[in-house]
Tab-separated table of C-alpha atoms in Angstrom:
chain	number	residue	atom	x	y	z
A	7	MET	CA	-8.025	-9.950	21.469
A	8	ILE	CA	-6.283	-12.763	19.624
A	9	LYS	CA	-4.457	-15.704	21.182
A	10	LEU	CA	-2.644	-18.126	18.906
A	11	PRO	CA	-0.562	-21.236	19.541
A	12	THR	CA	3.150	-20.474	19.590
A	13	GLU	CA	3.895	-23.213	17.075
A	14	PRO	CA	3.804	-23.351	14.175
A	15	SER	CA	4.632	-19.681	13.816
A	16	ARG	CA	3.101	-19.474	10.335
A	17	HIS	CA	-0.344	-19.093	11.931
A	18	ARG	CA	0.706	-16.063	13.989
A	19	VAL	CA	2.410	-14.582	10.943
A	20	ALA	CA	-0.674	-15.092	8.740
A	21	VAL	CA	-2.970	-13.364	11.247
A	22	TRP	CA	-0.442	-10.579	11.831
A	23	ARG	CA	-0.085	-10.001	8.067
A	24	GLU	CA	-3.840	-9.837	7.578
A	25	LEU	CA	-4.274	-7.325	10.391
A	26	ARG	CA	-1.358	-5.216	9.114
A	27	ARG	CA	-2.753	-5.411	5.558
A	28	ILE	CA	-6.026	-3.835	6.633
A	29	GLY	CA	-4.256	-1.188	8.709
A	30	ALA	CA	-5.214	-2.415	12.186
A	31	LEU	CA	-3.387	-0.808	15.089
A	32	SER	CA	-1.579	-3.054	17.529
A	33	LEU	CA	-2.494	-1.765	20.982
A	34	GLY	CA	-0.570	-4.434	22.865
A	35	GLN	CA	0.151	-8.133	22.747
A	36	GLY	CA	-2.724	-9.678	20.804
A	37	ILE	CA	-4.849	-6.521	20.999
A	38	TRP	CA	-5.733	-4.881	17.684
A	39	ALA	CA	-8.093	-2.041	16.819
A	40	VAL	CA	-9.697	-0.500	13.750
A	41	PRO	CA	-12.449	2.092	13.408
A	42	ASP	CA	-15.904	0.539	13.258
A	43	VAL	CA	-16.541	1.149	9.557
A	44	PRO	CA	-17.429	-1.338	6.797
A	45	VAL	CA	-14.094	-1.110	4.965
A	46	PHE	CA	-12.453	-3.233	7.677
A	47	ALA	CA	-15.142	-5.939	7.964
A	48	ALA	CA	-13.733	-8.412	5.423
A	49	GLY	CA	-10.203	-8.159	6.805
A	50	ILE	CA	-11.378	-8.659	10.365
A	51	ALA	CA	-13.456	-11.662	9.268
A	52	ARG	CA	-10.390	-13.107	7.502
A	53	ALA	CA	-8.186	-12.612	10.608
A	54	LEU	CA	-10.832	-14.321	12.758
A	55	GLU	CA	-11.069	-17.194	10.276
A	56	LEU	CA	-7.282	-17.641	10.278
A	57	THR	CA	-7.282	-17.557	14.084
A	58	GLU	CA	-9.981	-20.230	14.278
A	59	GLN	CA	-8.261	-22.432	11.673
A	60	SER	CA	-5.057	-22.373	13.703
A	61	GLY	CA	-6.778	-23.429	16.909
A	62	GLY	CA	-6.464	-19.978	18.416
A	63	GLN	CA	-9.007	-17.840	20.194
A	64	ALA	CA	-10.371	-14.419	19.398
A	65	VAL	CA	-12.605	-12.026	21.254
A	66	THR	CA	-14.008	-9.111	19.288
A	67	LEU	CA	-15.512	-6.082	20.944
A	68	ASN	CA	-17.081	-2.863	19.803
A	69	ALA	CA	-15.443	-0.345	22.072
A	70	SER	CA	-15.581	3.341	22.607
A	71	GLY	CA	-13.383	5.446	24.778
A	72	ARG	CA	-14.373	6.548	28.229
A	73	GLY	CA	-14.559	10.060	26.909
A	74	PRO	CA	-13.881	12.279	23.910
A	75	GLU	CA	-10.159	12.349	24.754
A	76	ASP	CA	-9.918	8.586	24.206
A	77	ALA	CA	-11.669	8.806	20.838
A	78	ALA	CA	-9.377	11.665	19.830
A	79	ARG	CA	-6.310	9.710	20.956
A	80	PHE	CA	-7.364	6.626	18.940
A	81	GLN	CA	-8.029	8.815	15.897
A	82	ALA	CA	-4.597	10.421	16.296
A	83	LEU	CA	-2.864	7.024	16.613
A	84	PHE	CA	-4.727	5.624	13.627
A	85	THR	CA	-4.012	8.716	11.531
A	86	ALA	CA	-0.322	8.608	12.501
A	87	ALA	CA	-0.174	5.016	11.243
A	88	ARG	CA	-1.788	6.079	7.959
A	89	SER	CA	0.647	9.002	7.709
A	90	ALA	CA	3.506	6.510	7.945
A	91	ASP	CA	1.862	4.443	5.187
A	92	TRP	CA	1.481	7.528	2.978
A	93	THR	CA	5.106	8.527	3.615
A	94	GLU	CA	6.235	5.090	2.457
A	95	PHE	CA	3.987	5.407	-0.601
A	96	LEU	CA	5.474	8.820	-1.431
A	97	GLY	CA	8.960	7.309	-1.162
A	98	ASP	CA	8.012	4.619	-3.661
A	99	CYS	CA	6.616	7.276	-6.002
A	100	GLY	CA	10.029	8.940	-5.881
A	101	LYS	CA	11.752	5.634	-6.654
A	102	PHE	CA	9.381	5.082	-9.583
A	103	GLU	CA	10.114	8.543	-11.005
A	104	ASP	CA	13.861	8.015	-10.499
A	105	GLU	CA	13.666	4.695	-12.354
A	106	LEU	CA	11.872	6.316	-15.302
A	107	ALA	CA	14.417	9.144	-15.382
A	108	LYS	CA	17.247	6.581	-15.444
A	109	GLU	CA	15.655	4.670	-18.326
A	110	ILE	CA	15.281	7.913	-20.271
A	111	ARG	CA	18.863	8.966	-19.452
A	112	ILE	CA	20.270	5.682	-20.784
A	113	ALA	CA	17.734	5.605	-23.649
A	114	LYS	CA	16.341	2.197	-22.709
A	115	PHE	CA	13.238	2.441	-24.865
A	116	THR	CA	11.975	-1.132	-25.105
A	117	LEU	CA	8.499	-2.629	-24.877
A	118	ALA	CA	9.701	-4.990	-22.150
A	119	GLU	CA	10.900	-2.071	-20.025
A	120	LEU	CA	7.701	-0.130	-20.702
A	121	GLU	CA	5.631	-3.122	-19.595
A	122	GLU	CA	7.687	-3.383	-16.407
A	123	GLU	CA	7.191	0.306	-15.655
A	124	GLU	CA	3.463	0.082	-16.354
A	125	GLN	CA	3.241	-2.832	-13.904
A	126	SER	CA	5.038	-0.722	-11.303
A	127	LEU	CA	2.594	2.127	-11.902
A	128	GLU	CA	-0.339	-0.277	-11.541
A	129	ARG	CA	1.108	-1.477	-8.218
A	130	LEU	CA	1.263	2.157	-7.062
A	131	ARG	CA	-2.365	2.657	-8.143
A	132	ARG	CA	-3.534	-0.421	-6.201
A	133	TRP	CA	-1.547	0.657	-3.163
A	134	HIS	CA	-3.025	4.169	-3.353
A	135	ARG	CA	-6.531	2.720	-3.611
A	136	ASP	CA	-5.942	0.477	-0.590
A	137	LEU	CA	-4.451	3.273	1.496
A	138	THR	CA	-7.305	5.600	0.559
A	139	ALA	CA	-9.832	2.977	1.661
A	140	ARG	CA	-8.313	2.548	5.115
A	141	ASP	CA	-7.418	6.216	5.715
A	142	VAL	CA	-10.820	6.855	7.271
A	143	PHE	CA	-9.791	9.990	9.183
A	144	GLY	CA	-7.849	11.630	6.339
A	145	ALA	CA	-4.122	11.791	7.018
A	146	PRO	CA	-2.567	15.060	5.828
A	147	GLU	CA	-0.245	13.266	3.375
A	148	ALA	CA	-3.143	11.796	1.384
A	149	ALA	CA	-3.603	14.834	-0.866
A	150	GLU	CA	0.096	14.964	-1.748
A	151	ALA	CA	0.027	11.230	-2.449
A	152	GLY	CA	-2.819	11.684	-4.935
A	153	GLU	CA	-0.896	14.441	-6.694
A	154	ARG	CA	2.290	12.355	-6.793
A	155	LEU	CA	0.423	9.377	-8.229
A	156	GLY	CA	-0.829	11.665	-11.000
A	157	GLN	CA	2.741	12.822	-11.639
A	158	CYS	CA	3.903	9.201	-11.786
A	159	ALA	CA	1.185	8.417	-14.334
A	160	ALA	CA	2.188	11.431	-16.431
A	161	ALA	CA	5.873	10.444	-16.266
A	162	CYS	CA	4.997	6.902	-17.346
A	163	GLU	CA	2.925	8.254	-20.242
A	164	ASP	CA	5.880	10.417	-21.300
A	165	TYR	CA	8.145	7.364	-21.156
A	166	ALA	CA	5.635	5.349	-23.226
A	167	GLU	CA	5.619	8.051	-25.901
A	168	ARG	CA	9.418	7.973	-25.993
A	169	VAL	CA	9.412	4.182	-26.306
A	170	PHE	CA	6.961	4.274	-29.213
A	171	ALA	CA	8.876	7.084	-30.903
A	172	ALA	CA	12.099	5.061	-30.627
A	173	LEU	CA	10.425	1.892	-31.895
A	174	HIS	CA	8.931	3.715	-34.879
A	175	GLN	CA	12.152	5.502	-35.782
A	176	THR	CA	13.526	4.661	-39.197
A	177	PRO	CA	17.287	4.243	-39.760
A	178	GLY	CA	19.063	7.578	-40.064
A	179	GLN	CA	16.286	9.482	-38.315
A	180	ASP	CA	17.254	11.604	-35.272
A	181	ARG	CA	15.401	11.108	-31.982
């Protein structure tokens, strides 16, 4: 349970962002939950530190459900949240592939554009790594996300080859 002063709001926002970043589930006002596994420890510690720095209060508990149904319900809620994360990731993979296709269609084969696309791919890789770390129960979309990330990497490699071919082209040579 986390209680924070109402003002300034930046403290509430900082704690909320940290808890969202690690994938914590909001169970109600000021009540957050994550599975009791090491991957969440640093994020929880950071949220507690931010709470303390803002003059707020936190109570942390190790809890288990009253029965197997409660554990199953928590797992389902947590997995549904990860499914939503994976769905957003898959949408961004589609946007990345669309952007590469557009650059190819308009023949924008520059090193600056390639660098931008490689940075976008690296962002997708970091995001995939972070989602994989917090998807402790294995959302069904995770496998598709891994495949799509591979497709994005292959599409970026294809674009890079096109950029280098265009940059190495001599005058009068066809593409």
